[in-house]
mmCIF file with all atom_site columns, C-alpha atoms in Angstrom:
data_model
loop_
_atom_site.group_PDB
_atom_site.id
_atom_site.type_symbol
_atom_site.label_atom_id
_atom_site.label_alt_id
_atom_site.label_comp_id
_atom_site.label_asym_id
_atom_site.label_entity_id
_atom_site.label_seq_id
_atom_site.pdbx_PDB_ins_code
_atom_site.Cartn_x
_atom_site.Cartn_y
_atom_site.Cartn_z
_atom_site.occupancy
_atom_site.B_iso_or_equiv
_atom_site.pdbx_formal_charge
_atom_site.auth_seq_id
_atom_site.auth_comp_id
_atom_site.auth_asym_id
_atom_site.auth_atom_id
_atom_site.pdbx_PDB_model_num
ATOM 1   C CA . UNK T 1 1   ? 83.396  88.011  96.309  1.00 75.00 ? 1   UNK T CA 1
ATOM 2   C CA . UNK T 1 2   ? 84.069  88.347  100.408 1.00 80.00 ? 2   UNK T CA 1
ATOM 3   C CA . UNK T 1 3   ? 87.214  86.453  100.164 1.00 92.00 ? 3   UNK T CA 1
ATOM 4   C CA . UNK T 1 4   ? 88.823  87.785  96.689  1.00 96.00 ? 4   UNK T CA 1
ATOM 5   C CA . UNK T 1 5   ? 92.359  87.836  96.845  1.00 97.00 ? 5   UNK T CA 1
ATOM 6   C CA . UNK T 1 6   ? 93.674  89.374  93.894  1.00 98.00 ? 6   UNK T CA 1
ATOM 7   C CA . UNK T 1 7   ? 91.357  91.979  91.644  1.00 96.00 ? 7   UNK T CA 1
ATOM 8   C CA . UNK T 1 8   ? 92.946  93.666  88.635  1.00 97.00 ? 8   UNK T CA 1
ATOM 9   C CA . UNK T 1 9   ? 90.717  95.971  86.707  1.00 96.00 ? 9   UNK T CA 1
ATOM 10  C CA . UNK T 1 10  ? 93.520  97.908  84.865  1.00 97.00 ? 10  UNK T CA 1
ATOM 11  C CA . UNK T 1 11  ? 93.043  99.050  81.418  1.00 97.00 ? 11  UNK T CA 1
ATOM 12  C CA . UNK T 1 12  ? 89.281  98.718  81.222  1.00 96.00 ? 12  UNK T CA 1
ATOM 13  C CA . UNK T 1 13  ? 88.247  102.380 80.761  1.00 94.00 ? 13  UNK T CA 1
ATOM 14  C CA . UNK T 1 14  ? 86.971  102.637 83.851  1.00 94.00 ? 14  UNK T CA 1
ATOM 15  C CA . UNK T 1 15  ? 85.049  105.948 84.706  1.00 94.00 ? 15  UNK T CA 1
ATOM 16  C CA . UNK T 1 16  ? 83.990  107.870 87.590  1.00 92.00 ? 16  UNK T CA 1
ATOM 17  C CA . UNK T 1 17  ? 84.747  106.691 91.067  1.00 89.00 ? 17  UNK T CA 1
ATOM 18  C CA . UNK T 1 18  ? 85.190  103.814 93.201  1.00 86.00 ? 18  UNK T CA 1
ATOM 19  C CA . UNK T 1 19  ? 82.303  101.710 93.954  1.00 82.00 ? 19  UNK T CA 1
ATOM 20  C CA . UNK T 1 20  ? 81.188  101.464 97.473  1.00 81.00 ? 20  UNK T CA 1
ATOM 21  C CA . UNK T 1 21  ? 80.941  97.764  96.891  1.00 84.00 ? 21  UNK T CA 1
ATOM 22  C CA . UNK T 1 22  ? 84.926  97.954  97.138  1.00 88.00 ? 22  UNK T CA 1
ATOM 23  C CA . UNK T 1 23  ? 84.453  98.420  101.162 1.00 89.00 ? 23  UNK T CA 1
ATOM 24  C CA . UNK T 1 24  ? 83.626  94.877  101.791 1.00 91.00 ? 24  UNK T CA 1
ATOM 25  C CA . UNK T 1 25  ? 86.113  93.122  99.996  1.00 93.00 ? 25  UNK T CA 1
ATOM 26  C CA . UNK T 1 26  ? 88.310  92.748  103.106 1.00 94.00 ? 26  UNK T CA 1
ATOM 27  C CA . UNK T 1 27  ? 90.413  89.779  102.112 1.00 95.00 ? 27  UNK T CA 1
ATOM 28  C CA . UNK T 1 28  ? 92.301  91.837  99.571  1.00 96.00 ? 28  UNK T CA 1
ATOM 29  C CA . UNK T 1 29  ? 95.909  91.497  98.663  1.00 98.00 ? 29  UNK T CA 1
ATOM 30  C CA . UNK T 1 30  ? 96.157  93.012  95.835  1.00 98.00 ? 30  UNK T CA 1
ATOM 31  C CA . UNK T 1 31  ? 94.282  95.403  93.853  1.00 97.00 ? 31  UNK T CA 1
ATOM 32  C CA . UNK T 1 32  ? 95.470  96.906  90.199  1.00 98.00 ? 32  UNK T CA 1
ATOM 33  C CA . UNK T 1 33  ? 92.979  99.359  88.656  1.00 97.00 ? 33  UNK T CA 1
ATOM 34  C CA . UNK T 1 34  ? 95.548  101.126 86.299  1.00 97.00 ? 34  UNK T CA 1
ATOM 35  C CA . UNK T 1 35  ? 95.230  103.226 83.636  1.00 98.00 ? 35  UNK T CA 1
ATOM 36  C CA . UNK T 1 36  ? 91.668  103.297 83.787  1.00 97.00 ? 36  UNK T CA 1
ATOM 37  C CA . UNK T 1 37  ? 89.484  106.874 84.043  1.00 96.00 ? 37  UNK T CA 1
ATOM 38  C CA . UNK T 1 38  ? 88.820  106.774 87.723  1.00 96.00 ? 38  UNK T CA 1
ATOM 39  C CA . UNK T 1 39  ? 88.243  110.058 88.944  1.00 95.00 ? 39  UNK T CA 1
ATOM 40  C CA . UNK T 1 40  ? 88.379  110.545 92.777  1.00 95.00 ? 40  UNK T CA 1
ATOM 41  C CA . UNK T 1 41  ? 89.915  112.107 96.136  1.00 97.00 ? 41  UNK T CA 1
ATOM 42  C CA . UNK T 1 42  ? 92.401  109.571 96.978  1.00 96.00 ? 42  UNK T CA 1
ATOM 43  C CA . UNK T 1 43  ? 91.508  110.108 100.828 1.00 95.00 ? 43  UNK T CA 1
ATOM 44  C CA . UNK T 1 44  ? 87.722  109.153 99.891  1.00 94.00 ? 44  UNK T CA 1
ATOM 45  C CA . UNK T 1 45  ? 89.522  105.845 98.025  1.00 94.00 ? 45  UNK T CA 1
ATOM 46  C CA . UNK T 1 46  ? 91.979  104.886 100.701 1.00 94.00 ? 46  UNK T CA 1
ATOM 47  C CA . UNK T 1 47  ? 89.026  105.200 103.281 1.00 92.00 ? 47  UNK T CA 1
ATOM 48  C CA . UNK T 1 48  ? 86.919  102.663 101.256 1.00 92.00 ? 48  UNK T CA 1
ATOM 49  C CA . UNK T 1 49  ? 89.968  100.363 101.643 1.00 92.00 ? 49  UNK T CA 1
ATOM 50  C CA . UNK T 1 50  ? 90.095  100.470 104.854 1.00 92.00 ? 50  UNK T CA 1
ATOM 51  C CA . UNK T 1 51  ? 89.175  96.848  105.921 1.00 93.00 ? 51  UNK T CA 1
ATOM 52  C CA . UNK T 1 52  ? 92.133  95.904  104.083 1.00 95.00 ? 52  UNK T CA 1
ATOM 53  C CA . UNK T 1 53  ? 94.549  97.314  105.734 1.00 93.00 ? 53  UNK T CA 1
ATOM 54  C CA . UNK T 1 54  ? 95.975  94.297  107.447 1.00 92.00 ? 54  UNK T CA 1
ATOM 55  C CA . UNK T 1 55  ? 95.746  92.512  104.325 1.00 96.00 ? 55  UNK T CA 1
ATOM 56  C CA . UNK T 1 56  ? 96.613  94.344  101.090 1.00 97.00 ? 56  UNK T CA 1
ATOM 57  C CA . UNK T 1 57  ? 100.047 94.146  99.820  1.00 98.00 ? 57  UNK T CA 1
ATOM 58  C CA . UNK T 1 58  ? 99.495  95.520  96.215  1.00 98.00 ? 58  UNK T CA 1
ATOM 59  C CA . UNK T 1 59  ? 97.946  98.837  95.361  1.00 98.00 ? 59  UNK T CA 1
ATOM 60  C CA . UNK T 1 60  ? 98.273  99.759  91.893  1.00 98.00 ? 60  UNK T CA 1
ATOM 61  C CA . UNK T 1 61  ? 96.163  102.807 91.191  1.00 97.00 ? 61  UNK T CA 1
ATOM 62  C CA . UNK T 1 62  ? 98.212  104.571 88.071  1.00 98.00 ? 62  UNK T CA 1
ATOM 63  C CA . UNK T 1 63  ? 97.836  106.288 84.886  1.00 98.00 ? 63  UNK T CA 1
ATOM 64  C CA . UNK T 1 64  ? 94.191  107.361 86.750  1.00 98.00 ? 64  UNK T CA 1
ATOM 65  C CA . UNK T 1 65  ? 92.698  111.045 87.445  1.00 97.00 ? 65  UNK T CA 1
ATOM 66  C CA . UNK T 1 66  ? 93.054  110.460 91.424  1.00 97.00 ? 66  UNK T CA 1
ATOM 67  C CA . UNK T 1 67  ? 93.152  113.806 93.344  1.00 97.00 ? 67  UNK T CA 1
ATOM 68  C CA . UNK T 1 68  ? 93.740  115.290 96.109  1.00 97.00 ? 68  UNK T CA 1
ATOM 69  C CA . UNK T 1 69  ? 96.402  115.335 99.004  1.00 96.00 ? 69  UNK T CA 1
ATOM 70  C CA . UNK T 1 70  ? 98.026  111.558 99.648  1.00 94.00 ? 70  UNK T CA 1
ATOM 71  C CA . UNK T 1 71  ? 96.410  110.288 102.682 1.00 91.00 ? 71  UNK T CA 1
ATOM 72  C CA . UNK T 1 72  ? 98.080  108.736 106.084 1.00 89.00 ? 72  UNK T CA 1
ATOM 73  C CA . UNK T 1 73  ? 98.988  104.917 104.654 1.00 91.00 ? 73  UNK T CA 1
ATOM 74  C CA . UNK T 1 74  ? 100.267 103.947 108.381 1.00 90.00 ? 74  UNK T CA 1
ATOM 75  C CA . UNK T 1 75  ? 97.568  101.143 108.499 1.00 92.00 ? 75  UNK T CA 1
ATOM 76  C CA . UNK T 1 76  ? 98.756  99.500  105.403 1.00 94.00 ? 76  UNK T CA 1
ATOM 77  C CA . UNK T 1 77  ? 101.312 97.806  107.113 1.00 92.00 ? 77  UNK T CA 1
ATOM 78  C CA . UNK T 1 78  ? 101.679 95.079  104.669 1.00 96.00 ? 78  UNK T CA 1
ATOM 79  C CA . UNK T 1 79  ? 102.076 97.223  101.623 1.00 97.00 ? 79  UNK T CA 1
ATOM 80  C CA . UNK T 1 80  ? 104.531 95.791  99.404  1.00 98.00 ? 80  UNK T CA 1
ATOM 81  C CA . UNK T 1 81  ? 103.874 97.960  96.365  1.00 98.00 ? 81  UNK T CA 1
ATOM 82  C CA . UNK T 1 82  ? 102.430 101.231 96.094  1.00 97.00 ? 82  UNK T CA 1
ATOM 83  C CA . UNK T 1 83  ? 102.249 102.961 92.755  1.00 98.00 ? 83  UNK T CA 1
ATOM 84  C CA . UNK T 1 84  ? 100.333 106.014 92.265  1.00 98.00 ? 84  UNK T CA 1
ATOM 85  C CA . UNK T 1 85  ? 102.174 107.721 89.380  1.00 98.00 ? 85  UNK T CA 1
ATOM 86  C CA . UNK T 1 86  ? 100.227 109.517 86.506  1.00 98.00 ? 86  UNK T CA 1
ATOM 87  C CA . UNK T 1 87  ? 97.641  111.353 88.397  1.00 98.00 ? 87  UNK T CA 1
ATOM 88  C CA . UNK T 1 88  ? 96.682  114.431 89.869  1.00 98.00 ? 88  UNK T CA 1
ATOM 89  C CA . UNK T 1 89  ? 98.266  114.066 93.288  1.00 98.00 ? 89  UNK T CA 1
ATOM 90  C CA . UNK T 1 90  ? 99.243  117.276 95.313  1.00 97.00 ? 90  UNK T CA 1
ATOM 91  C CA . UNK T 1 91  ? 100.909 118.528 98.400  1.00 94.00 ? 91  UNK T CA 1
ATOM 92  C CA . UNK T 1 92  ? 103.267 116.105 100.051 1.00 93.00 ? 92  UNK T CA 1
ATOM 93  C CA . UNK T 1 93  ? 104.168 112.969 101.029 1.00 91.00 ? 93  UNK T CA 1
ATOM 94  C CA . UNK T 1 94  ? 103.370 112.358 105.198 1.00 86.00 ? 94  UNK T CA 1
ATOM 95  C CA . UNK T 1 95  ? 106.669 111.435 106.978 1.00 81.00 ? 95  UNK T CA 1
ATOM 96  C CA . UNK T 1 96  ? 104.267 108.526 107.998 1.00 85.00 ? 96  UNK T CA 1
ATOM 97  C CA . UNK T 1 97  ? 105.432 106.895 104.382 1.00 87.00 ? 97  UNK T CA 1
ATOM 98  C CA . UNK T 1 98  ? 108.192 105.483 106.866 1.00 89.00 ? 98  UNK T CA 1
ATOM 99  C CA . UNK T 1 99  ? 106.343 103.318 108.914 1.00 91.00 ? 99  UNK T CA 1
ATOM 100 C CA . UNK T 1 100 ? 105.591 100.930 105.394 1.00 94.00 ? 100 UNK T CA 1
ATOM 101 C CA . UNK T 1 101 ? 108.220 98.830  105.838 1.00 95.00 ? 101 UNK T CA 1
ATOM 102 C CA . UNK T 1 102 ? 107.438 96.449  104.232 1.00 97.00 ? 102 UNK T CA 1
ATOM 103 C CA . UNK T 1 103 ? 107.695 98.541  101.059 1.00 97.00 ? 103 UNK T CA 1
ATOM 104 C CA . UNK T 1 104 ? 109.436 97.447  98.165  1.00 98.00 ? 104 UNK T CA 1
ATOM 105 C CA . UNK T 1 105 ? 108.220 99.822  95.302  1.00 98.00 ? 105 UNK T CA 1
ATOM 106 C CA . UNK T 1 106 ? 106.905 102.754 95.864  1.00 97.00 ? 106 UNK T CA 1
ATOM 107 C CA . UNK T 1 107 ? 106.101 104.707 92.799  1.00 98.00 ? 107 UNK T CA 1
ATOM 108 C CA . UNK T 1 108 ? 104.846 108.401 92.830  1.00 97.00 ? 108 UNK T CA 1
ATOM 109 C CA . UNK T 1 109 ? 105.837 110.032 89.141  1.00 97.00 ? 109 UNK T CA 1
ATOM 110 C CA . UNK T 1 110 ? 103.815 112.361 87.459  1.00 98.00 ? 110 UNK T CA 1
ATOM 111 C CA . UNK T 1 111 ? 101.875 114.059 89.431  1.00 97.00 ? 111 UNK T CA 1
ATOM 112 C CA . UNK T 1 112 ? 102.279 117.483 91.213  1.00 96.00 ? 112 UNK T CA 1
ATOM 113 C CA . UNK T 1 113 ? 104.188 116.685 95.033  1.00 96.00 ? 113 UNK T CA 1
ATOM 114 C CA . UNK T 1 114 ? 105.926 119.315 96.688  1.00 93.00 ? 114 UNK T CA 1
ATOM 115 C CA . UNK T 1 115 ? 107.510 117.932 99.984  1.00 87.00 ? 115 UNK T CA 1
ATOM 116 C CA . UNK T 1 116 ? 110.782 118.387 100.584 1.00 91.00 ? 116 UNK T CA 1
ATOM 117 C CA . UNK T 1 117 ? 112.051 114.772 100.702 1.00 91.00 ? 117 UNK T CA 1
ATOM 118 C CA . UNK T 1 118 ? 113.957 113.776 104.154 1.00 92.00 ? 118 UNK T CA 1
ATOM 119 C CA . UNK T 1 119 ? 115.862 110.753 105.658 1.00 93.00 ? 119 UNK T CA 1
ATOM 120 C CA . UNK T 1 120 ? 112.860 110.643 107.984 1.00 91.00 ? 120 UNK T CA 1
ATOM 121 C CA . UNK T 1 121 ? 110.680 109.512 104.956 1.00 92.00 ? 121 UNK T CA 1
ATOM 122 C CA . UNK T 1 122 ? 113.330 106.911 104.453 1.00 93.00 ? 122 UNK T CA 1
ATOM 123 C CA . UNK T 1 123 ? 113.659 105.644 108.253 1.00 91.00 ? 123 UNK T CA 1
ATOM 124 C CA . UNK T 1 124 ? 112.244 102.557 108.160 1.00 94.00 ? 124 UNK T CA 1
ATOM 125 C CA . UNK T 1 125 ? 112.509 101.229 104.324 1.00 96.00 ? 125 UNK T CA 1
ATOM 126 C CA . UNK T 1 126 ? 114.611 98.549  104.774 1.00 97.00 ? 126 UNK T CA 1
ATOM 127 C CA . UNK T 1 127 ? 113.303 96.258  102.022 1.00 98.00 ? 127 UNK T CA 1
ATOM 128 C CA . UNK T 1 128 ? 112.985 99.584  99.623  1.00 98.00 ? 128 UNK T CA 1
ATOM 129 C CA . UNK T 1 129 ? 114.283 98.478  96.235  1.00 98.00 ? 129 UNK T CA 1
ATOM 130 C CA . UNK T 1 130 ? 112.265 100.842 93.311  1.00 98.00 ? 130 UNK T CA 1
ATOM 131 C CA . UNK T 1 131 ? 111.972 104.501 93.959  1.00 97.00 ? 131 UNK T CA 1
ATOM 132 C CA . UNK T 1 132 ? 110.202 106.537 91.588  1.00 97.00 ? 132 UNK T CA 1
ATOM 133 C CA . UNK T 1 133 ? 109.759 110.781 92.280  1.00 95.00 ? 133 UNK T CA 1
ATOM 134 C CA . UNK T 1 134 ? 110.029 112.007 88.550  1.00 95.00 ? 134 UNK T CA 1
ATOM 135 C CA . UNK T 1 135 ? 108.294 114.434 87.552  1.00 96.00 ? 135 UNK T CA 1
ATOM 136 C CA . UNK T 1 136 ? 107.067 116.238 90.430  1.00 96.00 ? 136 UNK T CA 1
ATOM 137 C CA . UNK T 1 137 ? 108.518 119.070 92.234  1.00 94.00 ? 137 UNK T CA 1
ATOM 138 C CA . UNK T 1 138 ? 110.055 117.569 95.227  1.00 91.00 ? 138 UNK T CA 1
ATOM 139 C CA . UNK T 1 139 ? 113.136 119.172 97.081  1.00 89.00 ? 139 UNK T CA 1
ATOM 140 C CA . UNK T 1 140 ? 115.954 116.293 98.551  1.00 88.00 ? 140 UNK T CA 1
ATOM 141 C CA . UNK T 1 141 ? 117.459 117.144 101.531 1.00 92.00 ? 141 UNK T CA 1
ATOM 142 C CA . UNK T 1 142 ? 119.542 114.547 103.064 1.00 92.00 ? 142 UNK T CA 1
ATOM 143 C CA . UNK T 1 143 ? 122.396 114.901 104.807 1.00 93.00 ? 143 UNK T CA 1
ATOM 144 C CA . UNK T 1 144 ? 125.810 113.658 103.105 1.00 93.00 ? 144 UNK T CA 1
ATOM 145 C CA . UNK T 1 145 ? 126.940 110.996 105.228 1.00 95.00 ? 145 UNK T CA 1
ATOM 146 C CA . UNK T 1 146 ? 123.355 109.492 105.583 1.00 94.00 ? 146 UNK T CA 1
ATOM 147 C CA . UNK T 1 147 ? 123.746 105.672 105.332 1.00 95.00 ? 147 UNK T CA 1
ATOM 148 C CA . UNK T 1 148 ? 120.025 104.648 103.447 1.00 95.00 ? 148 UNK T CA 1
ATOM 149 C CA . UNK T 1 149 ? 118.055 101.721 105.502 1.00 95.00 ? 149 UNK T CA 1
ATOM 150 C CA . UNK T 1 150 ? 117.908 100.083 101.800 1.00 97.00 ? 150 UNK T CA 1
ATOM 151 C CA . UNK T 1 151 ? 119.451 99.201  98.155  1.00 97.00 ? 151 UNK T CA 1
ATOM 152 C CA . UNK T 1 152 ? 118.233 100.246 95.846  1.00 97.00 ? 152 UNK T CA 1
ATOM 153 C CA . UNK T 1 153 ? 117.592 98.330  92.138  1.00 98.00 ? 153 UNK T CA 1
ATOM 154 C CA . UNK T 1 154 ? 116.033 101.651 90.833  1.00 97.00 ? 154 UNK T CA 1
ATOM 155 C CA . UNK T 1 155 ? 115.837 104.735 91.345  1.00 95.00 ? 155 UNK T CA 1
ATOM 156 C CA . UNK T 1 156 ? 113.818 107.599 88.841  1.00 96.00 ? 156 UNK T CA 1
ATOM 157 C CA . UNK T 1 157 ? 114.487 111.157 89.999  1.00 92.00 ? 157 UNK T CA 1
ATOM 158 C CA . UNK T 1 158 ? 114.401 113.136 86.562  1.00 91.00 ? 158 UNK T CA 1
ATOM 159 C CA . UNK T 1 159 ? 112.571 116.128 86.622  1.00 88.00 ? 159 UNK T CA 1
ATOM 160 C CA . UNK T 1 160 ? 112.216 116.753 90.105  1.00 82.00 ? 160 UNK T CA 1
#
């Protein structure tokens, strides 16, 4: 399984954490393991990834019990989809969100984030198109003649 490409475990009542196994599957482009009963420090799980940083474009890791504080995702410069809604996420989002930009969908509801949410988190999402904050206690501070990097198709703010 060295050079699987696409893995998606979603919806297979999944328990516990991530196997280690996950570390060597460095050819990774996309990984789904939604709404599943994974239960884990998302730092411990993004550090397992980490061979696949050059590679994955897909990360799909909702409707989970992930925990913890969301970790540096710098490395994932390919990331075209991030979704990490329905968890147990805290603290905030790292400024160094904006250096995905390759980023097209970037999905965080449902969980409990508390950052107060600047054009700096924004800088470089050019190809942005699906933002979803709902449901979390974020704070928006942007200035009003900021001109977004992006276009947005949607955007999910209720509750915030």
């Amino acid at each position: 399984m060295l050079s699987l490409v696409t893995l998606d475990l979603s919806e297979n009542q999944l328990e516990g954490g991530i196997p280690k196994g996950f570390q060597n599957l460095c050819s990774l482009e996309s990984l789904a393991l939604r709404s599943n009963q994974l239960f884990e420090n998302i730092q411990n799980f993004i550090k397992t990834l980490s061979c696949v940083e050059n590679t994955l474009e897909t990360l799909e890791l909702n409707v989970n019990q992930f925990w913890g504080s969301l970790p540096n995702l710098k490395p994932f410069s390919k990331l075209r989809m991030l979704d990490l809604g329905w968890n147990q996420l805290n603290g905030s989002v790292p400024e160094s969100a904006e250096q995905l930009s390759s980023l097209e969908g970037l999905y965080l509801s449902n969980n409990s984030l508390t950052s107060v949410i600047t054009e700096s988190h924004f800088l470089n999402l050019s190809r942005l198109k699906i933002l979803i904050l709902s449901s979390n206690r974020f704070s928006i501070n942007l200035s009003s003649d900021w001109n977004p990097p992006f276009q947005l198709d949607w955007l999910d703010m209720f509750y915030c």
